[in-house]
């Protein structure tokens, strides 16, 4: 069983935290994993991505080959499309619907949705809105992870443990907020 | 032992600690920064009193590492690839002198230039200096190579160059760690001066020693577990895969190799294994991230001997990092993609953060130099290089650490007026101070803006050696106090900022302006 995940977003949106939680959960589950991430210059408001590969056998390449991603998780709708050539034919896209507009020629929503229309498996969620409504406004990224959780081949409880490990340093309150966010995201797609 | 999730950089750091490290000496630079940061944050490193404070630049770092090694302790020095250019004088001559306590120098190369101004392959430095090199394929290997590398360095009496690339540095995987070793005590060598005083009489002898040692280095490579030969039945093609390129190859052969494969993880190149591969295969394909370092050595300049494919004949792209798809194509297989990236997807370049002080500096500067159409602004390496992009388009250059000041000086001497430099605080103390001294000594007509955000921001907010010292340094170098100005870069001070910049452009001589406001990223972190 192998799951290739691409995480996408804009520098500062928190995709590396999502990657860290999934990575922790995978390792706790005794799985092999590799996770390539982008540091440095791009983190200043540029596009960032992370390749995350989880398997019950050792993983070779740190990067996912084209046409191989089982799922693209994106905190921004245009950023998911930037990596769409990596998606498997029957792969899933789970994305935030709210654009992050820090460039002058951001595409029109209609045109973007047209591109999404062609994809067989997608979940488009306004996680920013869900975050605000559920009182976890700083955890949009973890809500999105919750929404993607059914497609990761990782037990939900392991993701919860991942949150406890990764956010543990920041105190119980932050851990609780993020656990709540994870659940909220999961519920948003299972209803 | 339990597997821990480590970035390549973190695996290196943990291995060095476990191997009995006593000091890490570095200057921040993507993708090497996290190695030193990890040691700085490690409770174990603290308990063991491992020195880990940032140095002013890579040269001071490497020289200090040598001092620690001289005293018998194990030491690490980490830098990005272009950082080794700064430290090259020390590097080349440490190879002549040799070491006492084990020394590993990490060069984190950046093929594809994710965060760099070139993609130089520092394996050439290893060959240039004539010292052994490691190049790990995965995080576990990175750990093991560092852990064992200290023993090897001490056994041979020479430093080891440890070459990684961005993917290795910033990719995470599970790593099993080893037993914690004791740190070396201070142990001085007898007659150390005969090694370390590189006067010609000693240097000539040391060079002969280094040349003689090459045979030992080669033997180590040929017997290294990191240089592994995989037998294969299809001998039409033999494949050499260096470092992380091996992963991309393996990705394309999930059930084992059909062709003979030589995996390279330690240099100098193992002659025995290379000869075997060349003897039994009709053609050789070289997979290596960076320059065609192995390919060129194998092929020779005229390419009339062995049939070699790789980056030089177009089988692989000549520039840019490798990936599993490029390797797949080089193996003659099809790469299938199901969805095309729609043309509406726009580039999203990095930008200065909202609220960043550099923004205010550039806004004021742009406003003032509207009145001086001939003005040229030379810049440097740091966040403020993003002043090159819209909406600012404020700068003319970004070459290497410190070059803003010296280029402004040269341009001014050629007749450019006004000639300005924009440099950050950390870059100034890294390599700008000597250039400023040149300006003062020549009484150059330049305006140097040291945009001080009290941190090394681009690499993630490491301590800056310049914090609180810039005025004293400039005064000490001889900048006239009347033309050593400062302001707080904020919208409300806009008129004052413009006035100061204008006055200093009008002054014929060396002016230094120090806009000072803390980086908003480090400020945010402190508030949390």
XYZ file of C-alpha atoms in Angstrom:
719
model
C 0.000 0.000 0.000
C 1.515 3.282 -1.085
C 0.056 6.792 -0.809
C 1.657 9.698 -2.642
C 0.482 13.070 -1.386
C 1.199 16.547 -2.705
C 0.618 19.406 -0.296
C 0.316 22.832 -1.840
C -0.231 26.394 -0.760
C 1.330 29.795 -0.334
C 4.266 30.438 2.005
C 2.929 30.991 5.513
C -0.367 29.070 5.108
C 0.871 26.180 7.176
C 1.374 23.287 4.755
C 4.535 22.194 6.545
C 2.547 21.646 9.748
C 0.096 19.478 7.810
C 3.023 17.537 6.371
C 4.561 17.111 9.802
C 1.316 15.722 11.268
C 0.826 13.201 8.453
C 4.501 12.240 8.649
C 4.335 11.657 12.366
C 1.171 9.577 11.997
C 2.747 7.449 9.288
C 5.883 6.781 11.275
C 3.864 5.885 14.377
C 1.943 3.454 12.209
C 5.192 1.705 11.356
C 5.110 2.864 7.758
C 7.999 4.078 5.621
C 7.895 7.651 4.456
C 9.761 10.404 2.703
C 8.728 13.999 2.653
C 10.391 16.649 0.513
C 9.603 20.224 1.390
C 10.539 23.710 0.269
C 12.353 26.069 2.597
C 14.011 29.399 2.005
C 13.159 32.028 -0.517
C 9.739 30.735 -1.621
C 8.459 30.894 1.922
C 8.136 34.673 1.487
C 4.617 34.609 0.013
C 5.587 32.439 -2.948
C 4.099 29.091 -3.948
C 5.216 26.212 -1.744
C 4.696 22.470 -2.013
C 5.662 19.328 -0.268
C 5.847 15.793 -1.629
C 4.852 13.238 0.953
C 5.210 9.530 0.229
C 3.963 6.862 2.596
C 4.301 3.135 2.050
C 4.510 -0.229 3.768
C 7.723 -0.787 1.764
C 10.810 1.458 1.723
C 10.306 4.586 -0.390
C 12.942 5.305 -3.047
C 12.523 8.765 -4.572
C 12.002 11.799 -2.354
C 9.968 13.295 -5.196
C 6.723 11.897 -6.603
C 6.858 11.004 -10.303
C 4.389 12.700 -12.669
C 0.965 11.058 -12.860
C 1.490 9.268 -9.534
C -0.070 11.400 -6.797
C -3.006 9.758 -5.054
C -4.101 13.051 -3.590
C -3.356 16.761 -3.801
C -4.181 18.693 -0.644
C -4.117 22.417 -1.241
C -4.769 25.414 0.960
C -5.438 27.493 -2.134
C -7.443 26.645 -5.278
C -4.956 27.829 -7.920
C -2.052 26.142 -6.146
C -3.698 22.711 -6.466
C -3.869 23.202 -10.227
C -0.159 24.055 -10.374
C 0.609 20.397 -9.559
C -2.325 18.765 -11.349
C 0.037 16.990 -13.796
C 1.209 14.931 -10.831
C -2.276 13.561 -10.161
C -3.154 9.930 -10.860
C -6.006 9.361 -13.284
C -8.347 8.497 -10.403
C -6.598 10.657 -7.803
C -8.317 13.095 -5.439
C -7.970 16.842 -5.081
C -8.946 18.287 -1.711
C -8.681 22.050 -1.735
C -9.612 25.195 0.077
C -11.898 27.243 -2.189
C -10.702 30.614 -0.917
C -8.111 32.244 -3.175
C -4.978 33.829 -1.737
C -4.577 36.881 -3.942
C -1.110 38.384 -3.615
C -0.385 38.612 -7.344
C -1.765 41.031 -9.933
C -3.245 38.570 -12.483
C -5.016 36.037 -10.320
C -7.315 33.882 -12.532
C -11.067 34.389 -12.540
C -13.052 31.998 -10.368
C -15.134 30.691 -13.328
C -12.062 29.718 -15.279
C -10.585 28.013 -12.287
C -13.773 26.048 -11.628
C -13.807 24.979 -15.272
C -10.450 23.326 -14.690
C -11.821 21.614 -11.580
C -14.849 20.470 -13.520
C -12.640 18.129 -15.558
C -11.409 16.283 -12.468
C -13.378 13.187 -11.472
C -12.603 13.251 -7.722
C -12.507 16.512 -5.841
C -13.543 18.177 -2.629
C -13.692 21.961 -2.674
C -14.298 23.458 0.736
C -14.240 26.957 2.127
C -12.073 25.976 5.086
C -11.484 29.584 6.081
C -15.231 30.003 6.583
C -15.548 26.685 8.419
C -12.627 27.699 10.616
C -14.229 31.001 11.528
C -17.623 29.464 12.221
C -16.193 26.719 14.377
C -13.985 29.051 16.395
C -10.711 27.578 15.113
C -9.837 30.447 12.798
C -6.093 29.849 12.923
C -6.394 26.180 12.026
C -7.673 26.255 8.417
C -4.781 23.990 7.481
C -5.774 21.286 9.970
C -9.447 21.513 8.952
C -8.306 20.781 5.419
C -6.274 17.842 6.685
C -9.413 16.556 8.401
C -11.297 16.844 5.105
C -8.556 14.904 3.324
C -8.194 12.300 6.062
C -10.504 9.648 4.519
C -8.152 9.365 1.515
C -4.795 9.040 3.267
C -4.870 5.345 4.278
C -3.938 6.399 7.796
C -6.096 5.770 10.845
C -7.786 8.910 12.130
C -6.561 8.299 15.676
C -2.977 8.312 14.415
C -3.522 11.740 12.891
C -4.858 12.882 16.248
C -1.716 11.588 17.893
C 0.325 13.351 15.231
C -1.316 16.625 16.246
C -0.529 15.947 19.894
C 3.132 15.337 19.026
C 3.631 18.169 16.558
C 1.768 20.896 18.452
C 2.614 19.617 21.921
C 5.376 22.178 22.389
C 2.897 25.005 21.889
C 0.705 24.027 24.824
C -2.540 22.157 25.510
C -4.804 24.900 24.222
C -3.249 24.844 20.751
C -3.381 21.034 20.716
C -7.086 21.056 21.633
C -7.936 23.668 18.982
C -6.183 21.630 16.334
C -7.798 18.355 17.406
C -11.132 20.115 17.129
C -10.189 21.485 13.713
C -9.228 18.012 12.492
C -12.592 16.637 13.593
C -14.489 19.562 12.075
C -12.769 18.967 8.745
C -13.542 15.260 8.834
C -17.190 15.919 9.639
C -17.470 18.458 6.838
C -16.850 15.715 4.274
C -18.612 12.801 5.935
C -22.004 14.502 6.282
C 16.514 1.974 18.451
C 13.362 3.823 17.516
C 13.090 5.549 14.172
C 12.926 9.315 14.312
C 11.690 11.596 11.573
C 14.594 13.771 10.416
C 15.255 16.225 7.643
C 18.513 15.362 5.893
C 19.946 18.418 7.655
C 18.700 17.197 11.019
C 20.103 13.711 10.462
C 23.515 15.280 9.874
C 23.206 17.364 13.035
C 22.076 14.483 15.243
C 24.819 12.225 13.865
C 27.474 14.825 14.622
C 26.210 15.194 18.183
C 26.112 11.408 18.614
C 29.632 11.074 17.201
C 31.074 13.284 19.939
C 30.928 16.740 18.347
C 32.322 19.627 20.386
C 31.565 22.607 18.150
C 29.642 23.572 15.016
C 30.749 26.699 13.170
C 28.502 28.011 10.421
C 26.891 30.930 8.691
C 23.204 30.541 7.698
C 22.510 29.700 4.063
C 19.692 27.749 2.431
C 19.670 24.720 2.342
C 22.262 24.215 5.097
C 20.783 26.380 7.891
C 18.756 23.700 9.704
C 21.863 21.682 10.608
C 23.230 24.328 12.948
C 19.749 25.368 14.108
C 19.070 21.785 15.160
C 22.227 21.686 17.263
C 21.389 25.079 18.787
C 17.979 23.748 19.851
C 19.190 20.333 21.037
C 19.055 19.825 24.816
C 21.714 17.133 24.486
C 24.033 19.547 22.680
C 23.470 22.073 25.435
C 24.184 19.512 28.111
C 27.409 18.582 26.331
C 28.391 22.236 25.993
C 28.653 21.982 22.209
C 29.514 25.387 20.803
C 26.950 26.385 18.172
C 26.722 30.173 17.914
C 26.528 31.565 14.379
C 29.737 32.980 12.927
C 30.166 36.205 10.946
C 30.798 34.334 7.716
C 31.810 30.947 6.334
C 35.509 31.772 6.377
C 35.587 32.708 10.054
C 33.464 29.618 10.693
C 35.785 27.171 8.964
C 38.920 28.678 10.482
C 37.420 28.454 13.962
C 36.502 24.846 13.296
C 40.147 24.246 12.431
C 41.202 25.791 15.738
C 38.964 23.380 17.584
C 40.244 20.447 15.554
C 43.817 21.589 16.242
C 43.028 21.182 19.927
C 41.897 17.619 19.265
C 38.115 17.962 19.325
C 35.552 16.959 16.722
C 34.080 19.796 14.754
C 31.548 20.558 12.034
C 31.276 23.511 9.681
C 28.157 23.954 7.530
C 27.475 26.251 4.639
C 25.599 26.565 1.409
C 27.532 25.906 -1.782
C 28.414 29.567 -2.452
C 29.457 29.869 1.185
C 32.355 27.555 0.425
C 33.583 30.174 -2.058
C 33.869 32.570 0.867
C 35.665 29.919 2.926
C 37.722 28.631 -0.003
C 41.017 30.115 1.163
C 40.700 28.318 4.473
C 39.329 25.183 2.825
C 42.142 24.701 0.312
C 44.814 25.229 2.932
C 43.235 23.054 5.609
C 43.613 20.286 3.051
C 47.341 21.082 3.008
C 47.747 21.243 6.771
C 45.432 18.398 7.665
C 43.534 18.131 10.943
C 43.800 16.691 14.428
C 40.274 16.267 15.872
C 37.846 14.959 13.233
C 36.508 17.634 10.899
C 33.557 17.485 8.521
C 32.660 20.365 6.223
C 29.084 20.270 4.917
C 28.414 21.885 1.572
C 24.705 22.116 0.792
C 24.458 22.615 -2.964
C 21.352 24.027 -4.596
C 20.849 22.632 -8.108
C 17.898 24.363 -9.792
C 18.767 27.446 -7.726
C 15.725 27.287 -5.442
C 17.324 29.926 -3.203
C 20.697 30.727 -4.750
C 22.452 32.732 -7.403
C 24.198 29.775 -9.049
C 24.152 25.970 -8.979
C 27.856 25.227 -8.594
C 28.689 21.640 -7.752
C 31.103 21.600 -4.831
C 32.314 18.097 -5.524
C 34.785 20.019 -7.687
C 36.083 21.655 -4.513
C 36.642 18.251 -2.979
C 38.739 17.197 -5.957
C 40.428 20.595 -6.098
C 41.586 20.276 -2.502
C 42.234 16.544 -2.883
C 40.270 15.378 0.146
C 37.728 12.556 0.602
C 34.050 13.328 0.080
C 30.738 11.788 1.074
C 27.473 12.194 -0.816
C 24.499 10.502 0.878
C 21.534 9.046 -1.007
C 19.143 9.145 1.917
C 18.708 10.442 5.433
C 19.872 7.223 7.112
C 23.025 7.265 5.035
C 23.556 10.925 5.903
C 23.394 9.956 9.559
C 25.676 6.932 9.201
C 28.235 8.736 7.044
C 28.606 11.590 9.526
C 28.692 9.199 12.480
C 31.465 7.107 10.887
C 32.994 10.045 9.045
C 34.618 11.460 12.162
C 36.550 8.234 12.703
C 37.634 8.270 9.066
C 38.701 11.918 9.238
C 40.837 11.220 12.296
C 42.236 7.999 10.839
C 43.322 9.770 7.640
C 44.268 13.060 9.283
C 42.267 15.098 6.803
C 38.920 16.918 6.742
C 35.997 15.385 4.873
C 33.790 17.349 2.518
C 30.182 16.289 2.947
C 28.134 17.168 -0.107
C 24.359 17.279 -0.045
C 21.817 18.944 -2.300
C 18.608 20.808 -1.516
C 16.437 17.676 -1.827
C 18.596 15.786 0.617
C 18.737 18.715 3.034
C 15.014 19.368 3.035
C 13.542 15.928 2.731
C 12.392 14.040 5.799
C 12.529 10.314 6.525
C 12.785 7.906 9.418
C 16.309 7.517 10.774
C 17.664 5.045 13.316
C 20.287 6.679 15.519
C 23.316 5.102 17.165
C 24.984 5.098 20.524
C 26.218 8.401 21.915
C 30.011 8.671 21.874
C 32.167 10.580 24.308
C 33.634 13.885 23.190
C 37.373 14.020 22.572
C 39.457 15.593 25.321
C 41.833 18.406 24.419
C 44.770 16.585 22.900
C 47.497 18.555 21.189
C 49.784 17.033 18.593
C 53.512 16.969 18.999
C 55.265 19.173 16.465
C 51.906 20.539 15.322
C 53.658 23.629 13.982
C 55.245 21.546 11.227
C 51.710 20.883 9.933
C 49.988 24.160 10.561
C 52.692 26.675 9.638
C 52.358 26.562 5.885
C 55.621 28.346 5.154
C 57.001 27.027 1.868
C 59.402 24.674 3.611
C 56.517 22.982 5.448
C 53.940 23.450 2.701
C 56.057 21.644 0.124
C 56.356 18.694 2.462
C 52.684 18.765 3.376
C 51.728 18.849 -0.279
C 53.811 15.753 -0.957
C 52.084 14.129 2.042
C 48.682 15.029 0.601
C 49.639 13.611 -2.791
C 50.880 10.406 -1.178
C 47.637 10.147 0.802
C 45.567 10.041 -2.382
C 46.201 6.290 -2.611
C 44.762 5.818 0.884
C 41.729 7.955 0.063
C 41.123 5.845 -3.029
C 41.473 2.614 -1.090
C 38.925 3.870 1.447
C 36.505 4.612 -1.404
C 36.999 1.230 -3.015
C 36.284 -0.514 0.262
C 33.469 1.806 1.289
C 30.011 0.361 1.933
C 28.655 3.557 0.404
C 30.048 2.637 -3.015
C 27.995 -0.363 -3.946
C 28.015 -2.501 -7.059
C 24.736 -4.102 -8.136
C 25.125 -6.910 -10.634
C 22.765 -6.855 -13.623
C 22.065 -9.078 -16.593
C 21.494 -6.443 -19.263
C 25.046 -5.292 -19.962
C 24.265 -3.066 -22.915
C 24.055 -0.258 -20.388
C 25.834 0.247 -17.078
C 24.515 2.943 -14.755
C 26.380 5.144 -12.287
C 24.161 6.911 -9.746
C 25.627 9.435 -7.316
C 24.002 10.509 -4.062
C 20.307 11.174 -4.279
C 20.197 10.299 -7.998
C 20.266 6.669 -6.848
C 16.759 7.124 -5.387
C 15.393 8.327 -8.714
C 16.955 5.333 -10.434
C 15.568 2.906 -7.879
C 12.114 4.477 -8.245
C 12.159 3.319 -11.847
C 13.272 -0.226 -10.963
C 10.973 -1.168 -8.078
C 11.728 -4.877 -8.533
C 15.503 -4.635 -8.788
C 17.959 -3.526 -11.466
C 18.298 -5.251 -14.830
C 21.470 -3.332 -15.638
C 24.687 -3.317 -13.633
C 24.557 -0.288 -11.339
C 27.305 1.448 -9.410
C 25.991 3.565 -6.560
C 28.431 6.276 -5.527
C 28.445 7.709 -2.019
C 32.133 8.253 -1.336
C 34.879 9.965 -3.337
C 37.514 9.901 -4.803
C 35.699 7.756 -7.366
C 36.337 4.053 -6.723
C 38.551 3.002 -9.631
C 38.104 -0.741 -9.203
C 34.329 -0.654 -9.403
C 34.344 1.902 -12.212
C 36.710 -0.258 -14.252
C 34.507 -3.275 -13.722
C 31.430 -1.394 -14.907
C 33.203 -0.004 -17.959
C 34.687 -3.409 -18.808
C 31.429 -5.299 -18.687
C 29.064 -2.746 -20.251
C 28.830 -1.372 -23.786
C 27.713 2.047 -22.674
C 27.588 4.010 -19.406
C 24.806 6.311 -18.186
C 25.776 8.739 -15.425
C 23.087 10.082 -13.083
C 24.339 12.859 -10.818
C 22.746 15.948 -9.328
C 24.656 19.097 -10.187
C 27.409 19.344 -12.774
C 28.617 16.437 -14.963
C 31.424 15.831 -12.481
C 31.700 12.062 -12.842
C 30.597 12.072 -16.455
C 33.366 14.438 -17.511
C 36.077 12.509 -15.679
C 34.918 9.288 -17.263
C 34.456 10.652 -20.740
C 37.521 12.855 -20.988
C 37.530 16.177 -22.794
C 37.498 14.712 -26.290
C 35.032 11.965 -25.449
C 36.842 9.458 -27.652
C 37.193 6.616 -25.178
C 34.343 5.167 -23.196
C 30.809 5.690 -24.479
C 29.191 7.801 -21.787
C 25.722 9.293 -21.675
C 24.427 11.877 -19.258
C 24.171 15.620 -19.012
C 26.803 16.353 -21.670
C 25.162 14.563 -24.614
C 21.608 15.708 -23.868
C 20.381 12.403 -22.410
C 19.698 14.479 -19.295
C 19.220 18.205 -18.921
C 22.563 20.001 -18.543
C 21.232 22.306 -15.816
C 18.759 21.915 -12.984
C 18.223 19.157 -10.460
C 17.268 15.629 -11.400
C 13.941 14.013 -10.566
C 12.418 10.570 -11.135
C 10.820 11.688 -14.413
C 14.004 13.018 -15.984
C 15.769 9.802 -15.007
C 12.893 7.759 -16.400
C 13.181 9.517 -19.760
C 16.956 9.006 -19.743
C 16.262 5.279 -19.332
C 14.156 5.463 -22.487
C 10.841 4.957 -20.752
C 7.621 6.849 -21.128
C 6.450 9.404 -18.569
C 2.655 9.546 -18.356
C 0.721 12.487 -17.026
C -3.079 12.558 -17.033
C -3.916 16.201 -16.445
C -2.394 19.271 -17.988
C -1.661 22.333 -15.880
C -4.208 24.898 -17.141
C -2.761 28.057 -18.669
C -4.615 30.205 -16.125
C -2.172 29.176 -13.401
C -0.017 32.231 -12.735
C 3.466 32.421 -11.246
C 3.541 33.395 -7.632
C 7.006 34.777 -6.927
C 8.165 35.387 -3.355
C 7.734 38.943 -2.086
C 8.714 41.146 0.824
C 6.262 40.567 3.667
C 3.507 43.089 4.279
C 4.791 45.467 6.946
C 8.474 44.727 6.263
C 10.853 47.633 6.891
C 12.690 47.010 3.597
C 9.442 47.962 1.830
C 9.452 51.408 3.387
C 13.137 51.847 2.559
C 12.536 51.040 -1.103
C 9.453 53.241 -1.303
C 11.371 56.235 0.020
C 14.431 55.454 -2.081
C 12.396 55.074 -5.289
C 10.655 58.345 -4.581
C 13.951 60.224 -4.083
C 15.798 58.805 -7.072
C 12.974 59.820 -9.401
C 14.788 63.163 -9.315
C 18.057 61.460 -10.315
C 17.405 59.495 -13.501
C 21.061 58.383 -13.704
C 20.977 56.823 -10.235
C 22.035 53.189 -9.893
C 21.229 51.054 -6.846
C 23.459 48.014 -6.310
C 22.138 45.414 -3.964
C 23.125 42.259 -2.184
C 22.048 38.846 -0.877
C 19.049 38.849 1.458
C 15.327 39.531 1.674
C 15.896 43.012 0.256
C 16.985 41.387 -3.023
C 13.221 41.016 -3.515
C 13.305 44.779 -4.145
C 14.171 43.628 -7.684
C 10.572 42.532 -8.276
C 7.480 44.671 -8.861
C 6.222 46.960 -7.452
C 9.696 48.217 -6.497
C 12.058 47.238 -9.341
C 14.508 49.232 -7.291
C 17.838 47.452 -7.710
C 20.423 46.771 -10.386
C 22.469 43.922 -9.005
C 22.811 40.982 -6.647
C 26.067 39.102 -7.186
C 27.571 37.842 -3.969
C 27.715 38.676 -0.277
C 29.002 42.237 0.060
C 29.218 43.137 -3.623
C 26.676 45.960 -3.351
C 29.148 48.262 -1.609
C 32.144 47.486 -3.766
C 30.164 47.588 -7.020
C 28.735 50.966 -6.037
C 32.304 52.139 -5.393
C 33.565 50.909 -8.767
C 30.589 52.361 -10.632
C 31.044 55.668 -8.864
C 34.689 55.740 -9.853
C 33.588 55.113 -13.438
C 31.371 58.204 -13.240
C 27.973 56.874 -12.162
C 26.183 59.390 -9.933
C 24.382 58.862 -7.679
C 25.801 55.428 -6.933
C 24.015 53.653 -4.095
C 24.203 50.326 -2.298
C 21.480 48.485 -0.376
C 22.782 45.770 1.924
C 21.356 44.031 5.002
C 22.844 44.036 8.472
C 24.006 40.433 8.519
C 25.399 40.641 4.982
C 27.241 43.807 5.982
C 29.127 42.109 8.797
C 29.558 38.968 6.667
C 31.395 40.684 3.806
C 30.501 44.367 3.591
C 32.836 45.881 6.176
C 36.023 45.515 4.144
C 34.339 47.096 1.120
C 33.250 50.020 3.253
C 36.851 50.488 4.381
C 37.867 50.655 0.714
C 35.218 53.360 0.185
C 36.448 55.370 3.154
C 40.090 55.078 2.123
C 39.270 56.218 -1.420
C 36.741 58.834 -0.239
C 34.314 57.359 -2.781
C 31.147 59.194 -3.675
C 28.672 56.535 -2.603
C 25.542 56.223 -0.492
C 25.433 52.935 1.378
C 22.111 51.954 2.896
C 22.494 49.244 5.535
C 18.895 48.139 5.935
C 18.996 46.742 9.454
C 16.241 44.342 10.538
C 18.348 42.939 13.372
C 18.361 39.397 12.035
C 19.453 37.131 9.210
C 15.949 37.156 7.778
C 15.967 35.329 4.458
C 17.169 32.089 6.011
C 14.521 32.222 8.722
C 15.599 34.750 11.339
C 18.936 33.626 12.766
C 20.941 35.948 15.029
C 22.826 38.605 13.115
C 26.400 39.330 14.090
C 25.700 43.001 13.345
C 22.902 43.597 15.838
C 23.575 46.727 17.883
C 27.004 47.212 16.351
C 26.528 48.847 12.963
C 27.067 52.446 14.034
C 30.178 51.615 16.015
C 31.574 49.540 13.134
C 30.974 52.304 10.577
C 32.474 54.931 12.831
C 35.459 52.700 13.541
C 36.004 52.151 9.839
C 36.137 55.911 9.441
C 32.748 57.002 8.112
C 32.309 60.683 9.008
C 29.801 60.899 11.911
C 27.834 63.639 10.103
C 27.256 61.272 7.199
C 26.404 58.264 9.272
C 22.635 58.674 9.419
C 19.737 56.546 10.547
C 15.951 56.468 10.592
C 13.133 54.144 11.490
C 11.563 52.918 8.246
C 7.872 53.580 8.836
C 5.221 55.329 6.743
C 4.944 58.125 9.297
C 8.646 58.934 8.885
C 8.463 59.049 5.100
C 9.389 62.745 4.736
C 12.336 62.441 7.099
C 13.537 59.305 5.297
C 13.396 61.004 1.907
C 15.131 64.083 3.253
C 18.011 62.050 4.662
C 18.479 60.017 1.488
C 18.429 63.183 -0.615
C 20.928 65.001 1.596
C 23.351 62.107 1.468
C 23.061 61.787 -2.299
C 23.962 65.464 -2.493
C 26.981 64.971 -0.224
C 30.118 64.178 -2.221
C 31.816 61.428 -0.240
C 31.004 58.267 1.699
C 27.552 58.298 3.282
C 26.079 55.471 5.299
C 22.368 55.407 6.131
C 21.086 52.814 8.597
C 17.311 52.315 8.483
C 16.585 50.169 11.508
C 13.402 48.281 12.353
C 13.103 44.677 13.505
C 12.049 42.015 10.988
C 8.305 41.521 11.338
C 8.691 37.740 11.194
C 11.053 37.560 14.175
C 8.899 40.140 15.973
C 5.795 37.960 15.432
C 7.600 34.902 16.736
C 8.701 36.690 19.896
C 5.130 37.796 20.578
C 3.782 34.241 20.328
